[in-house]
Coordinates of C-alpha atoms in Angstrom, one line a residue:
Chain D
X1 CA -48.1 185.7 -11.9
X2 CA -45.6 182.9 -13.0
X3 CA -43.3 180.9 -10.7
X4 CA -40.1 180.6 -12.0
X5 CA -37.4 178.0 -11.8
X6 CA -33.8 177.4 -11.9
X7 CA -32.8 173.9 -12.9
X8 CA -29.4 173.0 -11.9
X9 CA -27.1 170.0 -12.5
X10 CA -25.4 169.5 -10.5
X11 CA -23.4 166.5 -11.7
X12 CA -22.9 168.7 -15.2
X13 CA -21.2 171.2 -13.1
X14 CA -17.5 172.0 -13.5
X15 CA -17.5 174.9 -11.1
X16 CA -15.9 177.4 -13.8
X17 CA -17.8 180.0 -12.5
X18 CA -18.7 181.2 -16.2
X19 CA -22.0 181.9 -14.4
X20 CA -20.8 184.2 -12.2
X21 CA -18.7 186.1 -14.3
X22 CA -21.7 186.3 -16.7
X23 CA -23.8 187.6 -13.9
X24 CA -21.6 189.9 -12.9
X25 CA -20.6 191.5 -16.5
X26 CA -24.3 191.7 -17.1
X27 CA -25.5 193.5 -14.1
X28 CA -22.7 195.8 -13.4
X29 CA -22.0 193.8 -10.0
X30 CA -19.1 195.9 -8.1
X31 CA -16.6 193.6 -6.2
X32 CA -17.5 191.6 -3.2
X33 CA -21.3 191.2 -4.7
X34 CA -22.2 187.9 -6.4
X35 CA -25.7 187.5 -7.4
X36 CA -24.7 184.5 -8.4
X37 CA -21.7 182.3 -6.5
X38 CA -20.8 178.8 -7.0
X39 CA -20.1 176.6 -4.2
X40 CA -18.2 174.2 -3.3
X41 CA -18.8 171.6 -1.5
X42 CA -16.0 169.0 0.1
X43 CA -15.8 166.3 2.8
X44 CA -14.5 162.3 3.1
X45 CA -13.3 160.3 5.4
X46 CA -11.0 157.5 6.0
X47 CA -11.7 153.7 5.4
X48 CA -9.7 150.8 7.5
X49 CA -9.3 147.6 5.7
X50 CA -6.9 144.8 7.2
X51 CA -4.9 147.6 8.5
X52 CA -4.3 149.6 5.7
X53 CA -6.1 153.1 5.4
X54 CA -7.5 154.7 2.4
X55 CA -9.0 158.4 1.9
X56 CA -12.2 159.0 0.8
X57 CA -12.7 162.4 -0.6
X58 CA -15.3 163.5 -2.3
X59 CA -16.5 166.9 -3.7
X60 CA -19.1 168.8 -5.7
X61 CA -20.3 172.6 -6.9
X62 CA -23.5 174.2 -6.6
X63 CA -24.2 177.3 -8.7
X64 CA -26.9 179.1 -6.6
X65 CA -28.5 182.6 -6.9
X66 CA -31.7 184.1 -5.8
X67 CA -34.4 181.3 -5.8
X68 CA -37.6 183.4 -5.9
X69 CA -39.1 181.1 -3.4
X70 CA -43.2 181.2 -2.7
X71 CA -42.5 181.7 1.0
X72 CA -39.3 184.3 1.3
X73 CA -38.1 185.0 3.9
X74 CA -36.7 188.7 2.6
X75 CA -40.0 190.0 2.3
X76 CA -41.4 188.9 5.8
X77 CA -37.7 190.5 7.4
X78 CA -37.7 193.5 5.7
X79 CA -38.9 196.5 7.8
X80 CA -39.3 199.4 4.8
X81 CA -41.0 196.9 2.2
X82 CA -38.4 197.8 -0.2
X83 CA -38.1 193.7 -1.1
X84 CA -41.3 192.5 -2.8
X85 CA -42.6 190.8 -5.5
X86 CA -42.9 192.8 -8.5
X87 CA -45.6 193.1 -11.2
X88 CA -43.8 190.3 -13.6
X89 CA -43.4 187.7 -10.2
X90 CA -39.5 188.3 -9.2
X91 CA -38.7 189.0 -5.7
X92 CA -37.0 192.2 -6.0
X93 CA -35.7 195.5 -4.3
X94 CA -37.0 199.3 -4.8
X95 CA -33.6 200.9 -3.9
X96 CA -35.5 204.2 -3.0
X97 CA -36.7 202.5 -0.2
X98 CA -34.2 200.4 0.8
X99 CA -32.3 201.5 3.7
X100 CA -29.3 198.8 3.8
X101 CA -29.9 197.3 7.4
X102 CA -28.7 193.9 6.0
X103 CA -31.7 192.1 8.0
X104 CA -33.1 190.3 4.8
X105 CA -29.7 188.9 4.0
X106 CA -29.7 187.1 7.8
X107 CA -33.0 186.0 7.3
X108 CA -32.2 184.6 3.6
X109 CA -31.0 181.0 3.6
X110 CA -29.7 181.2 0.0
X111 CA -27.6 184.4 0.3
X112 CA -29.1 185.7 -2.1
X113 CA -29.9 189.6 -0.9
X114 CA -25.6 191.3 -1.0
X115 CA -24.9 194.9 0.2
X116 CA -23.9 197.0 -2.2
X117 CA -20.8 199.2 -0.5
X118 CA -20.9 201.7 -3.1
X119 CA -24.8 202.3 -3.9
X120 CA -25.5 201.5 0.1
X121 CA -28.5 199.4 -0.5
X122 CA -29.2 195.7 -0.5
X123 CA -29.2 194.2 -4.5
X124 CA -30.0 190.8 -5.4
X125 CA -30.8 188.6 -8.7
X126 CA -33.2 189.9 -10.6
X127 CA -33.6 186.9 -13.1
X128 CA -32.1 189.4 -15.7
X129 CA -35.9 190.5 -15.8
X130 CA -35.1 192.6 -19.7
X131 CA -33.9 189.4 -20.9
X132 CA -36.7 187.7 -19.9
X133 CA -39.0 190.2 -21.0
X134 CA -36.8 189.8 -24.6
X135 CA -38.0 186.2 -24.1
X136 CA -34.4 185.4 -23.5
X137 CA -33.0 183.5 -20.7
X138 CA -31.0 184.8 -18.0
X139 CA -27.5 185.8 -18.6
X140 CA -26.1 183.0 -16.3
X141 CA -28.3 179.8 -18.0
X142 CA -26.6 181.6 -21.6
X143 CA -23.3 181.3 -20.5
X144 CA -23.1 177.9 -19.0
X145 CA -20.6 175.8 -21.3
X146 CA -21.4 172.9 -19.7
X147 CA -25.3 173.1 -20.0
X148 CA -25.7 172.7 -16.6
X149 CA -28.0 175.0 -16.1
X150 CA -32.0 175.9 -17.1
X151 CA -34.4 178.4 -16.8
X152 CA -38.3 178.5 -17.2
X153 CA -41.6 178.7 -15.4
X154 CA -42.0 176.4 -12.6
X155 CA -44.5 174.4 -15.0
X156 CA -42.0 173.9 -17.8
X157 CA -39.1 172.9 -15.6
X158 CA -41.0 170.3 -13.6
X159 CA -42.5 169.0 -16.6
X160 CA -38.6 168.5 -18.0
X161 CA -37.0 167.9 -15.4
X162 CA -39.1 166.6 -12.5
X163 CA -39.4 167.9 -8.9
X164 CA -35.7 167.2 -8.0
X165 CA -33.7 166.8 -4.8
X166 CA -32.4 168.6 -2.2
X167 CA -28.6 168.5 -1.0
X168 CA -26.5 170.0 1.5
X169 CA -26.1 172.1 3.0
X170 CA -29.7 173.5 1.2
X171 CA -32.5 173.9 3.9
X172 CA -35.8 171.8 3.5
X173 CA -37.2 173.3 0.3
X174 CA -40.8 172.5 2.2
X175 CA -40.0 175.3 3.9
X176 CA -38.9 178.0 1.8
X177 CA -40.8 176.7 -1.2
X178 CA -37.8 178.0 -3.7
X179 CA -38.0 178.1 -7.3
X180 CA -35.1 175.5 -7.8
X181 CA -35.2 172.3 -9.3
X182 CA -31.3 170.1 -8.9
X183 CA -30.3 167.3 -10.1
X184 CA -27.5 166.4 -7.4
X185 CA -24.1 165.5 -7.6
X186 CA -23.4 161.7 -7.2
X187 CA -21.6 162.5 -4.8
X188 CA -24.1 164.6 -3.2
X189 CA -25.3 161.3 -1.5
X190 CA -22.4 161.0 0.3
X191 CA -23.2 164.0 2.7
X192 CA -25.4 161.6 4.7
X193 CA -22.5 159.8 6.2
X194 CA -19.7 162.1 5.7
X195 CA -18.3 165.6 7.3
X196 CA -19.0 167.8 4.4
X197 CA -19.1 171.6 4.4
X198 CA -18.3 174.9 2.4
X199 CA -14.7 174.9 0.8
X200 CA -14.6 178.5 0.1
X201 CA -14.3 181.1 2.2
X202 CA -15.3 183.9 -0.3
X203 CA -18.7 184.1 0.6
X204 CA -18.7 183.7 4.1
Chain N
X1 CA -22.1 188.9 9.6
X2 CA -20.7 192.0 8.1
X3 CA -17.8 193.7 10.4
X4 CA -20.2 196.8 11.5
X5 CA -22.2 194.0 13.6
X6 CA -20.5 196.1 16.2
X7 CA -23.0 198.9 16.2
X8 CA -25.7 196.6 16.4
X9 CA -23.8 195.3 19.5
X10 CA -23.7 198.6 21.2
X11 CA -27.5 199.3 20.2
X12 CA -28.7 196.1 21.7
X13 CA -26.9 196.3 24.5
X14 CA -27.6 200.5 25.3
X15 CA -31.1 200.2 24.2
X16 CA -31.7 197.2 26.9
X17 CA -30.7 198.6 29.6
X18 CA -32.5 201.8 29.4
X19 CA -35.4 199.2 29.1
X20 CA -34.5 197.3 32.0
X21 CA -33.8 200.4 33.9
X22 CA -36.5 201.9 33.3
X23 CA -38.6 199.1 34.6
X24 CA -36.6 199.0 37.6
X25 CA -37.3 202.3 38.5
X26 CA -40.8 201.9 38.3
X27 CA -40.6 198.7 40.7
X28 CA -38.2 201.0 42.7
X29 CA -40.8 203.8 42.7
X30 CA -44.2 202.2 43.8
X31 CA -42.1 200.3 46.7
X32 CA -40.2 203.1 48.4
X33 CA -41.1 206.4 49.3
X34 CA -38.1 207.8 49.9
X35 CA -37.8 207.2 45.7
X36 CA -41.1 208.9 45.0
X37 CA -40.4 211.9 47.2
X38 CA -37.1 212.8 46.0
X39 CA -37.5 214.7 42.5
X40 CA -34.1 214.8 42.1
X41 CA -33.7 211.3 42.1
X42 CA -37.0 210.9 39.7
X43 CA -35.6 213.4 36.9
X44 CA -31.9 211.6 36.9
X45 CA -32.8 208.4 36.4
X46 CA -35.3 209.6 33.7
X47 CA -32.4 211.5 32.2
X48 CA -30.2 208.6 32.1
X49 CA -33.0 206.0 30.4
X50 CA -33.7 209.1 27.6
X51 CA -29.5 209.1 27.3
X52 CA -29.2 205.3 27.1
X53 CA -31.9 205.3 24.2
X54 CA -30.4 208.2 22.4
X55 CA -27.2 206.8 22.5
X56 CA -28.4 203.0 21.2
X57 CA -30.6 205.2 18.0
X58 CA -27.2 207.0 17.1
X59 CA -25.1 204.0 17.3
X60 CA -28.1 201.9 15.5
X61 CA -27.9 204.7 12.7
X62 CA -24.2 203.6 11.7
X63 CA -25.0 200.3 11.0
X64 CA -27.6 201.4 8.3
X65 CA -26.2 201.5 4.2
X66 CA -29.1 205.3 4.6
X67 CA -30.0 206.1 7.8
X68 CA -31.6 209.3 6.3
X69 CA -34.3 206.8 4.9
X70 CA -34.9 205.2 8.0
X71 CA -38.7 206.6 7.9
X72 CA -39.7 204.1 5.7
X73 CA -38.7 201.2 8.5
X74 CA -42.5 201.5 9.9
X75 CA -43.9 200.1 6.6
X76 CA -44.0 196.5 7.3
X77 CA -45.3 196.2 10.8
X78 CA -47.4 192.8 9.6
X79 CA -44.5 190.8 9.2
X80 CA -40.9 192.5 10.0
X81 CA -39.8 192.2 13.8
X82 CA -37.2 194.9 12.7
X83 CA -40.3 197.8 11.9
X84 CA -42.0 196.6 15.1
X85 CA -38.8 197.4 17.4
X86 CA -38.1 200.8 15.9
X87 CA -41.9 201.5 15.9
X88 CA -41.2 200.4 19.9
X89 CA -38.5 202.0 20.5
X90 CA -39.7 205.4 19.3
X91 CA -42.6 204.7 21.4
X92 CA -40.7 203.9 24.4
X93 CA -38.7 207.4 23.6
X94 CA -41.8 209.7 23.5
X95 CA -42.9 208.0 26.6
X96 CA -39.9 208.9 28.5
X97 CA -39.4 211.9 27.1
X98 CA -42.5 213.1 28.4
X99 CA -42.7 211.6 31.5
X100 CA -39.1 213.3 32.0
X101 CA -40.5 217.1 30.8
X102 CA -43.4 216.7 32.8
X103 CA -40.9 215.2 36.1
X104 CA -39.2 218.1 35.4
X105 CA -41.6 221.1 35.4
X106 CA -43.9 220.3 38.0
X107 CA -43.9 216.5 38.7
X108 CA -45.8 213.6 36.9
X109 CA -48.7 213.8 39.2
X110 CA -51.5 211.7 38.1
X111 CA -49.9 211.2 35.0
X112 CA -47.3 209.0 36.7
X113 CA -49.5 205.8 36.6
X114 CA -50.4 206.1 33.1
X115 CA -46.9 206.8 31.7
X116 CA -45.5 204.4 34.1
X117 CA -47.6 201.5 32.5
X118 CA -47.3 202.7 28.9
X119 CA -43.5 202.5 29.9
X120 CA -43.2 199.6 31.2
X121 CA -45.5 197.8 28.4
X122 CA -43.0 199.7 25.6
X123 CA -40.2 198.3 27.4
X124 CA -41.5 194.8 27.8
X125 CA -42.6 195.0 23.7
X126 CA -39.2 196.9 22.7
X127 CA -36.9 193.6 24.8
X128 CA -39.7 190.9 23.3
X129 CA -39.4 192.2 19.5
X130 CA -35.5 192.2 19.1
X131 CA -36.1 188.7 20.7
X132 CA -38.3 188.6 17.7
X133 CA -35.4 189.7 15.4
X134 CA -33.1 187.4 15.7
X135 CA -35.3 184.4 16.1
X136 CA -34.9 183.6 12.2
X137 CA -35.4 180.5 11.1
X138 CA -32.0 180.7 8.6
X139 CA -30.6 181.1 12.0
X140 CA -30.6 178.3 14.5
X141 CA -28.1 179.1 17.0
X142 CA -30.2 182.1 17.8
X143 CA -33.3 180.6 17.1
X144 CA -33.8 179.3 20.8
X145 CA -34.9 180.8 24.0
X146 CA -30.8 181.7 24.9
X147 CA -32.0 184.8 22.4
X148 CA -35.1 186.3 24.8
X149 CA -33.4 184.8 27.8
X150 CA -29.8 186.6 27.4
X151 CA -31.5 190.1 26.7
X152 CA -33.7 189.7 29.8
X153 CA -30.7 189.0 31.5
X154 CA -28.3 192.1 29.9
X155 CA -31.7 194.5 30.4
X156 CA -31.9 193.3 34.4
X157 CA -28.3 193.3 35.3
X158 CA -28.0 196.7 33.4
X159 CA -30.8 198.1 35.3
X160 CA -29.7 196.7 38.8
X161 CA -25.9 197.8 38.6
X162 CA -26.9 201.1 37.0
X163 CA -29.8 201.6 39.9
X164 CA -26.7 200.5 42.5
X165 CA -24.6 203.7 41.0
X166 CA -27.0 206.3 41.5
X167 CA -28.9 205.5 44.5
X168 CA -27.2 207.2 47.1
X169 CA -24.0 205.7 49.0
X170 CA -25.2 203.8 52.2
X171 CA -28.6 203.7 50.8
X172 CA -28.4 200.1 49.7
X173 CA -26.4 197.8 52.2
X174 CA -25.7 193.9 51.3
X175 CA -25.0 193.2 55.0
X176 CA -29.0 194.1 55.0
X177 CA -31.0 191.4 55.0
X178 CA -34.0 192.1 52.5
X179 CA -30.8 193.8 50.3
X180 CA -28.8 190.7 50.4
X181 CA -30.9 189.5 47.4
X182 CA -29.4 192.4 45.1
X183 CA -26.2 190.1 45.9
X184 CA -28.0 186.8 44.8
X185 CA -29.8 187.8 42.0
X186 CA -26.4 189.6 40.4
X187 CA -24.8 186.2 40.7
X188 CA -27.3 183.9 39.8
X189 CA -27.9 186.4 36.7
X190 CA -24.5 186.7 36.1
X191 CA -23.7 182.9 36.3
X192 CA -27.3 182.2 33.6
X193 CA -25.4 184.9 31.7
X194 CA -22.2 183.5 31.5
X195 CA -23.8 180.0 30.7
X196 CA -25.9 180.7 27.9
X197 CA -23.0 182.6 25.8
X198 CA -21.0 179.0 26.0
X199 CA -24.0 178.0 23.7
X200 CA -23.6 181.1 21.5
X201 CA -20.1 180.7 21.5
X202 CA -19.1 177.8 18.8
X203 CA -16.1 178.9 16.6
X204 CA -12.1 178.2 17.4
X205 CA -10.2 180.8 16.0
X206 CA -8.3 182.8 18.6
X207 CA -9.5 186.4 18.5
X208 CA -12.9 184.5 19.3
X209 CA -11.7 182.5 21.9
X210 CA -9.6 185.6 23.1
X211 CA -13.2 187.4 23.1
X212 CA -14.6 184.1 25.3
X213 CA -12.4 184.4 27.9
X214 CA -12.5 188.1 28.1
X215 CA -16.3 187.7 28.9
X216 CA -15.5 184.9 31.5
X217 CA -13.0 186.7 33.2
X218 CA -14.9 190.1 33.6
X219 CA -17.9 188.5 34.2
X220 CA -16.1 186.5 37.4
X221 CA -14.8 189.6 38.3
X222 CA -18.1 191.2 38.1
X223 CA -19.2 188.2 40.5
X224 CA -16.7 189.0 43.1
X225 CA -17.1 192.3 43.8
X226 CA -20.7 192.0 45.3
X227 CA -19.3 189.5 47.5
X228 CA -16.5 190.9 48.5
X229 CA -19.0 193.8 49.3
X230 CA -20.8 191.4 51.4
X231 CA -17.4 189.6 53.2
X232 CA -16.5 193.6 54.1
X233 CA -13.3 193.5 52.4
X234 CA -14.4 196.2 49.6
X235 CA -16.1 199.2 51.1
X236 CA -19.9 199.2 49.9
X237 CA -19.3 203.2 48.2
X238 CA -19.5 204.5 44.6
X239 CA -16.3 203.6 43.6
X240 CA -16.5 199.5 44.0
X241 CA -20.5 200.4 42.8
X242 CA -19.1 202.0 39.4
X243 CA -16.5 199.0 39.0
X244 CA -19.1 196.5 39.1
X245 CA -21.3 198.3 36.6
X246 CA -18.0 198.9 34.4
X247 CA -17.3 195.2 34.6
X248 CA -21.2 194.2 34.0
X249 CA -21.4 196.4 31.1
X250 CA -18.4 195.0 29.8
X251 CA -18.6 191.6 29.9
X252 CA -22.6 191.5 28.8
X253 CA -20.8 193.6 25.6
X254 CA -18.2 190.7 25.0
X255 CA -21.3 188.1 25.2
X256 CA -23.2 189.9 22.7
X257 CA -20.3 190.3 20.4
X258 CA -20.0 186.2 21.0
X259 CA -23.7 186.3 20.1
X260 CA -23.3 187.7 16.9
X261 CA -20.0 186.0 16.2
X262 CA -22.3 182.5 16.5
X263 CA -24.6 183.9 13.6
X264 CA -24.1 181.1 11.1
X265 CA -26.8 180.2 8.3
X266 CA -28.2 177.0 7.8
X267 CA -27.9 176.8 4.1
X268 CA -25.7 179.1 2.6

């Protein structure tokens, strides 16, 4: 089975959220579920200099759905099996067994698994698996006016784009092993020394 | 954390102390004789561990998007601490279930040791696996020994104040000195409890520091009456008894809504 990949760039990212509408146009998505959010991320701080003080804010988007890691965490949490990996190699969910206890959205460090309110089961990306069986690319990559975003196999994406890095407030990807390659924000860097965190509150 | 974390509260809570009751009782029952000779005694405190679980599985149920699907939650025992609780917890059910039926009808008899260990090994396995649950990785303010450590604590406190309310008035006197460590071990638990929500306990906003001090307060009060008990200003009958297990229950409640209030992923 193929690993997939996302590529991201970060530093092409506007934070439009053309992605996200796209996403959610495609699959339907009723309110308060985003397969795929974009977030943003802010911090600074203040430099002295002879007295005088200047600000130092900095800021920068992420566009993040599921990663379709090699290790997930949604398939070890879930007690009914209803998330697995499916014949074509995308972690997905079998709503007939799915019985919305939420426990593979805690154990998901992406937030990628979102309760549906109306159907009562957990839903998550799906890579827009018809379009990639159309040998299209998912609906989100399509839509990106600024380009900032890729799809492929995790071969074809490395080979383009290299391994990338990983920026807050993303866990170790050693860990998780997701299928996400980004090319960060320059002011990603900036984390390191900075108070930095999640601007918005809509997915929190 | 999705506003029905509430449920999940009462099902944790419920659910431990019929656990740590139920261990208490078989601690209770192999030590005193006066215990093992009076049925009565035997079939209540079996009826109120079958009660406690019954009530945690119903509040459990509103949490879940189908609860009418909830047979399928035994199909990833491998991996999922979440099929291994329910697989324990139905366990621990059908153990007291029977050992109650059986108490009932003509005593356990030589059943009693058998059922007793099977109980008390559910129990353990049933407090160790929703340790297990909320040990995730994505997780880190849970992913610490506060987790295991605070449901120990609920389960034991639970069992001891509930055990306090229906052994019989008199029965149990702090001035005694061999009971005198019922009053020690409610406040030293009481204080560990009280302690390790200040580590689960992280975010400013009023209702949650509303919430904090509603567990430090109850649990202080909780602290007192025992000792007041033990000073002789409070009378040492049901009515301080039921207080202390009103305010126990309560305030092990607020530090498990604290728990789940500190649920904060490391990513996103």
């Amino acid at each position: 089975m193929p690993k997939y990949a996302f590529y991201i760039n970060s530093s092409a990212c506007s934070g439009c959220k053309t992605c996200q509408v796209a996403c959610k146009d495609k699959n339907d998505l009723p309110p308060g579920v985003s397969w795929r959010r974009v977030y943003e991320i802010e911090g600074g701080n203040w430099k002295e200099e002879n007295g005088a003080f200047t600000s130092l804010p900095f800021g920068y988007f992420l566009s993040l759905s599921c990663q379709n890691c090699e290790n997930p965490e949604c398939i070890k949490a879930c007690p009914t099996t209803a998330m697995h990996v499916n014949t074509a190699g995308i972690v997905t969910i079998n709503e007939e067994l799915c019985i919305g206890c939420k426990y593979c959205s805690w154990a998901c460090p992406y937030g990628a698994p979102q309760y549906d309110t109306v159907k009562k089961v957990m839903t998550k990306c799906n890579l827009c698996e018809d379009y990639l069986a159309a040998g299209e690319k998912p609906s989100c990559v399509n839509s990106c006016p600024a380009r900032a975003l890729d799809f492929g196999t995790w071969e074809e994406m490395t080979a383009r784009y290299g391994t990338g890095e990983n920026v807050f407030p993303l866990p170790e990807p050693s860990r998780y092993k997701p299928g996400m390659i980004i090319k960060p924000h320059g002011n990603a860097s900036r984390t390191r020394d900075n108070k930095a965190y999640i601007a918005e509150n809509e997915y929190k | 954390m999705d506003n029905d974390y509430i449920f999940l509260v009462f099902f944790t809570v419920l659910c431990q102390s019929a656990a740590g009751f139920f261990i208490f009782r078989e601690i209770i029952i192999y030590n005193s004789v006066a215990f093992l000779n009076d049925k009565h005694l035997r079939i209540i405190t079996l009826l109120i561990t079958g009660l406690l679980l019954l009530a945690g599985i119903i509040t459990a149920s509103f949490h879940l998007g189908k609860p009418l699907q909830a047979i399928h939650t035994l199909r990833n025992l491998k991996s999922s601490w979440l099929s291994r609780e329910i697989l324990l917890t139905l366990i621990f059910s059908g153990i007291v279930l029977v050992y109650f039926f059986l108490e009932l009808f003509n005593g356990a008899g030589s059943f009693r040791i058998p059922l007793s260990v099977a109980g008390i090994l559910s129990a353990a396995g049933l407090i160790t696996c929703m340790s297990g649950i909320y040990m995730l990785k994505s997780v880190p303010v849970w992913n610490t020994i506060l987790t295991p450590a605070s449901f120990v604590i609920t389960s034991a406190l639970a069992a001891v104040s509930l055990m306090l309310v229906i052994l019989p008035a008199g029965s149990v006197n702090f001035m005694d000195g061999k009971n005198s460590g019922i009053l020690i071990f409610l406040t030293m638990a009481l204080i560990l409890s009280l302690v390790i929500s200040a580590f689960f306990y992280f975010d400013g906003k009023l209702s949650y520091t509303l919430l904090f001090m509603a567990r430090i307060v109850t649990g202080l009060m909780a602290i007192s009456v025992p000792v007041l008990i033990y000073a002789g200003i409070i009378p040492n009958k049901m009515p301080a008894r039921l207080f202390l297990l009103l305010l126990l229950l309560s305030t092990e409640t607020a530090g498990r809504c604290i728990f789940y209030i500190g649920y904060h992923v490391k990513g996103l």
